[in-house]
Amino acid sequence: MPQQSRPGRIVRAPEHFVSASLQQDITQHGVGASDSPRRDFLRKSFLGAAAALAAGVASRARAADGAAGDDAILTPQPWATTLGQPVAAHPYGQPSPFEKNLVRRESPGLTRVSAASVSFAPLQGFFGIITPNGLHFERHHQGWQDIDPARHRLMINGLVKAPRVYTMDDLMRLPAVSRMHFIECGANTGMEWGNVAVPTVQYTHGMLSCCEFTGVPLKVLLDDAGADFKRGRYLLAEGGDGSGMTRTIAMALADEIIVAWGMNGEMLRPENGYPLRLVVPGVQGVSWVKWLRRLELGDQPWNTKDETVHYVDMMPDGMLRQYTSIQECKSVITTPSGGQQLVGRGFYNISGLAWSGRGRVKRVDVSVDGGRNWRTARLETPVLSKCLTRFNLDWVWDGSPAILQSRAIDETGYVQPRLAQLRAVRGARSIYHNNAIQSWQVADGGEVSNVHVD
Amino acid sequence: MPQQSRPGRIVRAPEHFVSASLQQDITQHGVGASDSPRRDFLRKSFLGAAAALAAGVASRARAADGAAGDDAILTPQPWATTLGQPVAAHPYGQPSPFEKNLVRRESPGLTRVSAASVSFAPLQGFFGIITPNGLHFERHHQGWQDIDPARHRLMINGLVKAPRVYTMDDLMRLPAVSRMHFIECGANTGMEWGNVAVPTVQYTHGMLSCCEFTGVPLKVLLDDAGADFKRGRYLLAEGGDGSGMTRTIAMALADEIIVAWGMNGEMLRPENGYPLRLVVPGVQGVSWVKWLRRLELGDQPWNTKDETVHYVDMMPDGMLRQYTSIQECKSVITTPSGGQQLVGRGFYNISGLAWSGRGRVKRVDVSVDGGRNWRTARLETPVLSKCLTRFNLDWVWDGSPAILQSRAIDETGYVQPRLAQLRAVRGARSIYHNNAIQSWQVADGGEVSNVHVD
């Protein structure tokens, strides 16, 4: 698995410079005096500043990367002295060429066929909570295709008075809603059940993305078809690809389900279900059926292949647990994370993601000593239900070995478990639904690696 | 100016079908009985459904586009019978080829040089509030370039104890925040001051975008440099391109300013300031200086060319008003909008965007009769400060001519003005800061066009 790096994203430390006056600032403002969430922007930023100064991150016009700081700012760069590219040079824009290594990646050998595989999202390079559409993770069962939206149909049938067939034009005239939600594959972090420590956060947690979805509420369509809500307790969702993907969804979840065409402001991408997918907030990704072609209302679960052979949890007694669809509360530190390199002691911004299929994230704690002591991280806004939440925490690394962990707590009071706690209940032969606390070990040389801490 | 259209996005109506039982539902649930904001998902979706049914949007397995609905759903499509593309076929993904017409576009002839021009975002095709990075509007003064982040520097100087020069690595170690904000060019909707009615919403309002931005709070850097906050009442921001772009920003705004590298989860795009831009929430885009290379703290405004010759408001008496930077409360209906075509009477989802540089949008009213009667639209969540807000409203078109308008009200109580109200104060010779109510005329044939209504 190749290591990712890109200019400006490697975690490394410059030389240190702390003036006497800045040391005084730090003393006056009591860095680290508070562990409580600091949402007030001013206070937060000031404390942050003081912490940064304590570590001496900034320096006065100093040399860096072999180029003199003075020279770099005083000598005109080529882009300051020449005419640039015109507007709409790219009618649909692209990332900078300097970011070309930050891409989604297949894990070689994970499956035998790349059309029935996974590409992982590069979480180590993400900011905030929105996943850029070009870097949304992929999980296909028979590959993706460029479906012609004019030829695509959605059927509603089963326990309804009047079965329906909708064109995309029909659907897009209906009342639309927009909501931000995370999507996580049920198999995310699956390798960590055993003693395999996958090297980077892209491969441990990269079957995770978060978008603003737009579409018509499922209930609107069911109402339109005259659904029998008394007998109709389960929904079958069927995809339009050749994999025969069908999933049973409990109607208890129906209120929040969206039949979606929009993803971060534009139409769904082909590999994410264009032109239509199901959005089932809080539930594992396999139920968010892509290229959605049919919804059938029924009175019992269907027990399809993708809910009997796959996506079941092997329990310690060898029994298989079915229909565990909700993604429980979970978090991961994305920076610093496995494969990255701290260059020297000093200030670092520990940053990561937290989420819960049960609602809002209430709190995220961070430990730098393998779980003995915890500090409460700052949550970026907005904090939304069944959506990623970005957390940040100031950290001054003293150069000695450290083990970084994050622990999320959701609004139901559920606390993300330690790996040992999870294994005690679930064993170590599962593939799916691993929401254990992730540990990143920082060696005294600054190398960060994946380590299993019970 | 070419018309945009794409499959599934043209506003057109299918044939109608309303069963007796559905009519009964409509009667029972009192469609249109409430004008209050309906945030409750269940109630909202149900009312939405009822309204849709009233208009008879859905039909039972009926013909559409010349293809029989039954056939389309029952006959296997090619994508259901063949092997698709593998994962990571595009390591950085692209939109569907069927969406190729939805791009940002230059307005031919607007400026003499395309490197000092505008490309407009296709608002008519947007959903929700997030602007996909590939479709973010552009406004350059000397074009854009691929800046090497390893060679980029940010200087902090002026009324500070210790001037600083930061590398990108320095900055990205500092405490980071993430916030969602709109960005609007001060000249957006500028053509509408006169009697020019630009044909589409892409060209009337397309210098507008909205992203989740990530970066270090300005105050952290100013603290680091030992800023003199008593004397330092103004900030000069300087861009790294060759246009000599410099803007004065009042320090009263400083608390919310972010020195940003992240945009919707990834690094800024080159044409949007990679690797560093200023984010000045609520303020016109020109102050969000791109390719940011220097911030200078001073005790008075600088009166640079871009705040004396450009970006000034011509008042009725011929005087030029300077430093009007806040983007006042504004809204626009994006669907249906100019250049689109309603095909037949029936249900339509009226959808649009609202925003205010003063804070949150409190309410959006929509009129279909040129401002005589107003109904309150549904606001999608989240509703955030100085961020776009998506609104939606059910509408059953009876086939007669209509004039669609939206009117936003922000949390300060400010009400978006009519064009006549704005002209009474500001005259008609301005370019900048036009936040008047936009009117779209629907002809009896269903053609939608831009029309000026006082």
PDB file of C-alpha atoms in Angstrom, chain B residues 79-177:
ATOM      1  CA  TRP B  79     -26.083  -1.600 -17.116  1.00  0.00           C
ATOM      2  CA  ALA B  80     -27.957  -4.422 -15.404  1.00  0.00           C
ATOM      3  CA  THR B  81     -26.501  -7.150 -17.588  1.00  0.00           C
ATOM      4  CA  THR B  82     -22.827  -6.233 -17.989  1.00  0.00           C
ATOM      5  CA  LEU B  83     -19.777  -5.813 -15.820  1.00  0.00           C
ATOM      6  CA  GLY B  84     -19.148  -2.191 -14.861  1.00  0.00           C
ATOM      7  CA  GLN B  85     -16.033  -0.106 -14.299  1.00  0.00           C
ATOM      8  CA  PRO B  86     -13.693  -1.025 -11.413  1.00  0.00           C
ATOM      9  CA  VAL B  87     -13.198   1.009  -8.259  1.00  0.00           C
ATOM     10  CA  ALA B  88     -10.717   3.872  -8.560  1.00  0.00           C
ATOM     11  CA  ALA B  89     -11.205   3.890 -12.346  1.00  0.00           C
ATOM     12  CA  HIS B  90     -11.003   7.593 -11.604  1.00  0.00           C
ATOM     13  CA  PRO B  91      -8.765   8.042  -8.548  1.00  0.00           C
ATOM     14  CA  TYR B  92     -10.234  11.537  -8.437  1.00  0.00           C
ATOM     15  CA  GLY B  93     -13.824  11.217  -9.639  1.00  0.00           C
ATOM     16  CA  GLN B  94     -15.699  13.189 -12.270  1.00  0.00           C
ATOM     17  CA  PRO B  95     -19.365  14.051 -12.898  1.00  0.00           C
ATOM     18  CA  SER B  96     -21.477  11.896 -15.191  1.00  0.00           C
ATOM     19  CA  PRO B  97     -20.993  12.600 -18.927  1.00  0.00           C
ATOM     20  CA  PHE B  98     -24.739  13.315 -18.971  1.00  0.00           C
ATOM     21  CA  GLU B  99     -24.055  16.409 -16.810  1.00  0.00           C
ATOM     22  CA  LYS B 100     -21.464  17.884 -19.160  1.00  0.00           C
ATOM     23  CA  ASN B 101     -23.506  21.009 -19.896  1.00  0.00           C
ATOM     24  CA  LEU B 102     -23.682  22.054 -16.273  1.00  0.00           C
ATOM     25  CA  VAL B 103     -20.487  24.089 -16.079  1.00  0.00           C
ATOM     26  CA  ARG B 104     -19.341  27.540 -15.096  1.00  0.00           C
ATOM     27  CA  ARG B 105     -19.408  29.946 -18.001  1.00  0.00           C
ATOM     28  CA  GLU B 106     -17.828  33.234 -18.932  1.00  0.00           C
ATOM     29  CA  SER B 107     -20.189  35.931 -20.132  1.00  0.00           C
ATOM     30  CA  PRO B 108     -18.775  36.769 -23.576  1.00  0.00           C
ATOM     31  CA  GLY B 109     -17.859  40.428 -23.895  1.00  0.00           C
ATOM     32  CA  LEU B 110     -18.263  41.264 -20.220  1.00  0.00           C
ATOM     33  CA  THR B 111     -14.555  42.103 -19.981  1.00  0.00           C
ATOM     34  CA  ARG B 112     -11.910  42.544 -22.642  1.00  0.00           C
ATOM     35  CA  VAL B 113      -9.490  39.972 -21.251  1.00  0.00           C
ATOM     36  CA  SER B 114     -10.568  36.519 -20.059  1.00  0.00           C
ATOM     37  CA  ALA B 115      -7.806  36.480 -17.463  1.00  0.00           C
ATOM     38  CA  ALA B 116      -9.470  39.518 -15.852  1.00  0.00           C
ATOM     39  CA  SER B 117     -13.018  38.297 -15.945  1.00  0.00           C
ATOM     40  CA  VAL B 118     -15.713  36.202 -14.341  1.00  0.00           C
ATOM     41  CA  SER B 119     -17.024  32.694 -14.749  1.00  0.00           C
ATOM     42  CA  PHE B 120     -20.503  32.251 -13.352  1.00  0.00           C
ATOM     43  CA  ALA B 121     -21.668  29.272 -11.297  1.00  0.00           C
ATOM     44  CA  PRO B 122     -24.661  27.347 -12.724  1.00  0.00           C
ATOM     45  CA  LEU B 123     -27.043  28.004  -9.821  1.00  0.00           C
ATOM     46  CA  GLN B 124     -29.966  26.619 -11.869  1.00  0.00           C
ATOM     47  CA  GLY B 125     -28.467  23.140 -11.413  1.00  0.00           C
ATOM     48  CA  PHE B 126     -27.430  23.362  -7.761  1.00  0.00           C
ATOM     49  CA  PHE B 127     -29.065  21.547  -4.863  1.00  0.00           C
ATOM     50  CA  GLY B 128     -28.800  22.291  -1.150  1.00  0.00           C
ATOM     51  CA  ILE B 129     -26.215  24.851  -0.042  1.00  0.00           C
ATOM     52  CA  ILE B 130     -22.787  23.344  -0.795  1.00  0.00           C
ATOM     53  CA  THR B 131     -21.177  24.453  -4.053  1.00  0.00           C
ATOM     54  CA  PRO B 132     -19.165  21.648  -5.657  1.00  0.00           C
ATOM     55  CA  ASN B 133     -15.571  22.868  -5.893  1.00  0.00           C
ATOM     56  CA  GLY B 134     -15.470  22.265  -9.644  1.00  0.00           C
ATOM     57  CA  LEU B 135     -18.354  24.708 -10.136  1.00  0.00           C
ATOM     58  CA  HIS B 136     -17.292  27.495  -7.742  1.00  0.00           C
ATOM     59  CA  PHE B 137     -17.518  30.866  -9.484  1.00  0.00           C
ATOM     60  CA  GLU B 138     -14.302  32.607 -10.554  1.00  0.00           C
ATOM     61  CA  ARG B 139     -13.275  36.246 -10.550  1.00  0.00           C
ATOM     62  CA  HIS B 140      -9.671  36.911 -11.459  1.00  0.00           C
ATOM     63  CA  HIS B 141      -7.840  40.174 -12.012  1.00  0.00           C
ATOM     64  CA  GLN B 142      -4.791  38.715 -13.734  1.00  0.00           C
ATOM     65  CA  GLY B 143      -5.696  35.059 -14.138  1.00  0.00           C
ATOM     66  CA  TRP B 144      -4.875  32.091 -11.948  1.00  0.00           C
ATOM     67  CA  GLN B 145      -1.730  30.004 -11.695  1.00  0.00           C
ATOM     68  CA  ASP B 146      -0.574  26.720 -10.233  1.00  0.00           C
ATOM     69  CA  ILE B 147       1.305  28.003  -7.206  1.00  0.00           C
ATOM     70  CA  ASP B 148       3.834  25.647  -5.627  1.00  0.00           C
ATOM     71  CA  PRO B 149       2.811  25.488  -1.949  1.00  0.00           C
ATOM     72  CA  ALA B 150       6.397  24.743  -0.880  1.00  0.00           C
ATOM     73  CA  ARG B 151       7.423  28.149  -2.278  1.00  0.00           C
ATOM     74  CA  HIS B 152       4.449  30.088  -0.943  1.00  0.00           C
ATOM     75  CA  ARG B 153       4.848  32.334   2.126  1.00  0.00           C
ATOM     76  CA  LEU B 154       2.553  34.458   4.259  1.00  0.00           C
ATOM     77  CA  MET B 155       4.000  37.586   5.883  1.00  0.00           C
ATOM     78  CA  ILE B 156       2.431  39.387   8.829  1.00  0.00           C
ATOM     79  CA  ASN B 157       3.763  42.910   9.292  1.00  0.00           C
ATOM     80  CA  GLY B 158       2.794  46.480  10.157  1.00  0.00           C
ATOM     81  CA  LEU B 159       1.756  47.378  13.691  1.00  0.00           C
ATOM     82  CA  VAL B 160       3.131  44.177  15.223  1.00  0.00           C
ATOM     83  CA  LYS B 161       6.006  43.594  17.615  1.00  0.00           C
ATOM     84  CA  ALA B 162       7.518  40.755  15.613  1.00  0.00           C
ATOM     85  CA  PRO B 163       6.825  40.476  11.897  1.00  0.00           C
ATOM     86  CA  ARG B 164       6.358  36.872  10.773  1.00  0.00           C
ATOM     87  CA  VAL B 165       6.869  34.814   7.676  1.00  0.00           C
ATOM     88  CA  TYR B 166       5.033  31.477   7.607  1.00  0.00           C
ATOM     89  CA  THR B 167       5.412  28.530   5.320  1.00  0.00           C
ATOM     90  CA  MET B 168       2.334  26.445   4.528  1.00  0.00           C
ATOM     91  CA  ASP B 169       3.692  23.746   6.832  1.00  0.00           C
ATOM     92  CA  ASP B 170       3.880  26.284   9.667  1.00  0.00           C
ATOM     93  CA  LEU B 171       0.297  27.372   9.147  1.00  0.00           C
ATOM     94  CA  MET B 172      -1.156  23.905   8.848  1.00  0.00           C
ATOM     95  CA  ARG B 173       0.200  22.902  12.251  1.00  0.00           C
ATOM     96  CA  LEU B 174      -1.721  25.718  13.953  1.00  0.00           C
ATOM     97  CA  PRO B 175      -5.150  25.427  15.581  1.00  0.00           C
ATOM     98  CA  ALA B 176      -7.635  24.944  12.740  1.00  0.00           C
ATOM     99  CA  VAL B 177     -11.322  25.813  12.530  1.00  0.00           C
TER     100      VAL B 177
END
